[in-house]
PDB file of C-alpha atoms in Angstrom:
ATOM      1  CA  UNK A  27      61.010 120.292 -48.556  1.00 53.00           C
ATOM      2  CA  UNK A  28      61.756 121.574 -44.398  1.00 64.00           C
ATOM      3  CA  UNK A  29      64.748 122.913 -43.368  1.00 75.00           C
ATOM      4  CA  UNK A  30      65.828 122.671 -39.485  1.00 77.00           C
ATOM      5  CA  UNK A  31      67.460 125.684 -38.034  1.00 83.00           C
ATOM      6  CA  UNK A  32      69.779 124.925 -35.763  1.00 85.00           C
ATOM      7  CA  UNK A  33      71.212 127.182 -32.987  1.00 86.00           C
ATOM      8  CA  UNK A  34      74.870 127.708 -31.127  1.00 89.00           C
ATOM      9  CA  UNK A  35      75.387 125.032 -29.089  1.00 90.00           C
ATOM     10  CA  UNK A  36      76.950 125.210 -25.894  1.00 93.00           C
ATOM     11  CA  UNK A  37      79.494 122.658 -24.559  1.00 94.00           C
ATOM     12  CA  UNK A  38      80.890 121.937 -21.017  1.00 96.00           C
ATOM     13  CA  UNK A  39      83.675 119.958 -20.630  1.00 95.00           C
ATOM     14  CA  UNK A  40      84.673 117.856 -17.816  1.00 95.00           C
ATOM     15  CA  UNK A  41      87.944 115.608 -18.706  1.00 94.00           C
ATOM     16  CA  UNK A  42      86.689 112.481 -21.111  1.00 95.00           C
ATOM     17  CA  UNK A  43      83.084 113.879 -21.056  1.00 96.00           C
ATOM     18  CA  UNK A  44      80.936 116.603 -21.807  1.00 96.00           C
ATOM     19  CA  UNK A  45      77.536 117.768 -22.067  1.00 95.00           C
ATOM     20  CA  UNK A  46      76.146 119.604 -25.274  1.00 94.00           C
ATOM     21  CA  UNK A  47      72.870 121.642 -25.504  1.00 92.00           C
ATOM     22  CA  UNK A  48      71.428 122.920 -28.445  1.00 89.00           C
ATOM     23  CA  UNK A  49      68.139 124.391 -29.197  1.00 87.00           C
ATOM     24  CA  UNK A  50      66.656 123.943 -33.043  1.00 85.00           C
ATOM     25  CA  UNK A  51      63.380 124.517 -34.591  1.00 84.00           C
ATOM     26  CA  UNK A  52      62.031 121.348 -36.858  1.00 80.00           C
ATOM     27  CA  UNK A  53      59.247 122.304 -39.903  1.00 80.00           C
ATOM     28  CA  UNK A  54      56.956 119.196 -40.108  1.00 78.00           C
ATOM     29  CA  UNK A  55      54.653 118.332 -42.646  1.00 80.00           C
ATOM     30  CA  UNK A  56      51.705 116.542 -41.933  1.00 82.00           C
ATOM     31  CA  UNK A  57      48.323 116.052 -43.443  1.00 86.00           C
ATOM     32  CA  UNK A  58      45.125 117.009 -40.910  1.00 84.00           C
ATOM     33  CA  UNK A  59      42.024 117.728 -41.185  1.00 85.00           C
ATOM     34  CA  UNK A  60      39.655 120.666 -40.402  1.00 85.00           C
ATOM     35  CA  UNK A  61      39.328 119.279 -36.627  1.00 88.00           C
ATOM     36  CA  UNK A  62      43.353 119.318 -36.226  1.00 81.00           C
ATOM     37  CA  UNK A  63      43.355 115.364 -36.731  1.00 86.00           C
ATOM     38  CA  UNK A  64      45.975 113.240 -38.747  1.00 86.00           C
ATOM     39  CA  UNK A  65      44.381 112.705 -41.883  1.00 88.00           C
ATOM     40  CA  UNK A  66      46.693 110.922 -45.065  1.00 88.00           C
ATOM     41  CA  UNK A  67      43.662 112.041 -47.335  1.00 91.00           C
ATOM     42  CA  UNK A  68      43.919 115.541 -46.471  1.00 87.00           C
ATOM     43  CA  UNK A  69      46.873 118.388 -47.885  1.00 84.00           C
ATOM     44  CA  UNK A  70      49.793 118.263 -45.882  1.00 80.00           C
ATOM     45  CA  UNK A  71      50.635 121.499 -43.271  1.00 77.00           C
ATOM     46  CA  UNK A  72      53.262 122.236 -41.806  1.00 74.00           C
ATOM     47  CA  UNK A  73      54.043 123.284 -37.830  1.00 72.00           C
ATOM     48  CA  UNK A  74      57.177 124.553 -36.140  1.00 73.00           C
ATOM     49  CA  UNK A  75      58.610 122.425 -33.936  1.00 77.00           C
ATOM     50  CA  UNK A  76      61.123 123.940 -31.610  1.00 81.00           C
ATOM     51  CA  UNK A  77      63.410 121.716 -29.103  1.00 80.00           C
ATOM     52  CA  UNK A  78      65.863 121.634 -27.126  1.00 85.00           C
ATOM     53  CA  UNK A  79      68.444 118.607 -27.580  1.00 85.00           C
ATOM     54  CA  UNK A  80      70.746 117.608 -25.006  1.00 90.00           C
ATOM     55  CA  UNK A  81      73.695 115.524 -25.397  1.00 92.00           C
ATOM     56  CA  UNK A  82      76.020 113.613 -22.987  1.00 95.00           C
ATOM     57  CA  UNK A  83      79.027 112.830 -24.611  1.00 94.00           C
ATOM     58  CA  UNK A  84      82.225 110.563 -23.741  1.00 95.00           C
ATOM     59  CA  UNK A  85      85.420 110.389 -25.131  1.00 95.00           C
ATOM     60  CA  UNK A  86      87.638 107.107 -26.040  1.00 92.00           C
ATOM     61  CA  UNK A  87      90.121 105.844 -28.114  1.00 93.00           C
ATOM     62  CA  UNK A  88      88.196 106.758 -31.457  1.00 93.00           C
ATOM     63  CA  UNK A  89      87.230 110.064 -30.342  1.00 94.00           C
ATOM     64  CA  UNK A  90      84.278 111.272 -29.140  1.00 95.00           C
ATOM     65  CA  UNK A  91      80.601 109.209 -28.506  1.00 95.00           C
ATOM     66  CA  UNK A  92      76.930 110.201 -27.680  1.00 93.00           C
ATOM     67  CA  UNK A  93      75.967 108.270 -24.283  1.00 95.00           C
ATOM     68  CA  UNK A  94      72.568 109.926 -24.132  1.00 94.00           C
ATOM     69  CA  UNK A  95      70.705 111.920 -25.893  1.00 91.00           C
ATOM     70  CA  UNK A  96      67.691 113.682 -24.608  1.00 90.00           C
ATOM     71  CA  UNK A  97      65.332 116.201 -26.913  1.00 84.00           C
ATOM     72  CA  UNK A  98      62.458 117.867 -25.047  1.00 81.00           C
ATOM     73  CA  UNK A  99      60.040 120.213 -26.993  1.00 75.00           C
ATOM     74  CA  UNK A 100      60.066 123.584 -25.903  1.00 65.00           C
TER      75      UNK A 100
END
C-alpha cells in the first residue's frame, strides 16, 4: 500500500472564484524490468511522483465547483 503526501495549499480568491495550488508527492507501484520497461511478469517498484495540481474553482448555489483542473509533474 502508497500513501500520497500532500502539501499546504494555497488559495486566491477573487469574488465567486478562486484558484488553488497544491504540490503532493504520489508513490507508484509498477512492475519493470532490468531495462526500466513495464513488465506485469516482473516484481512491482515503486517511484516518487511529485506534482503540482492546480485548481480553478467557481462558486454557485451549492457551494463551491472544480472548473479545471490541471496537474503537471514537477
Amino acid at each position: 500500500m502508497t500513501q500520497h503526501m500532500i502539501g499546504k495549499s494555497f488559495i486566491e480568491y477573487h469574488g465567486d472564484s478562486a484558484k488553488c495550488r497544491t504540490m503532493f508527492h504520489n508513490p507508484v507501484g509498477v512492475p519493470i524490468n532490468a531495462d526500466g520497461f513495464y513488465d506485469p511478469r516482473e516484481k512491482t517498484s515503486t517511484y516518487l511522483s511529485s506534482e503540482d495540481g492546480k485548481r480553478f474553482l467557481c462558486q454557485n448555489h451549492d457551494g463551491w465547483r472544480i472548473e479545471k483542473k490541471i496537474e503537471e509533474q514537477a
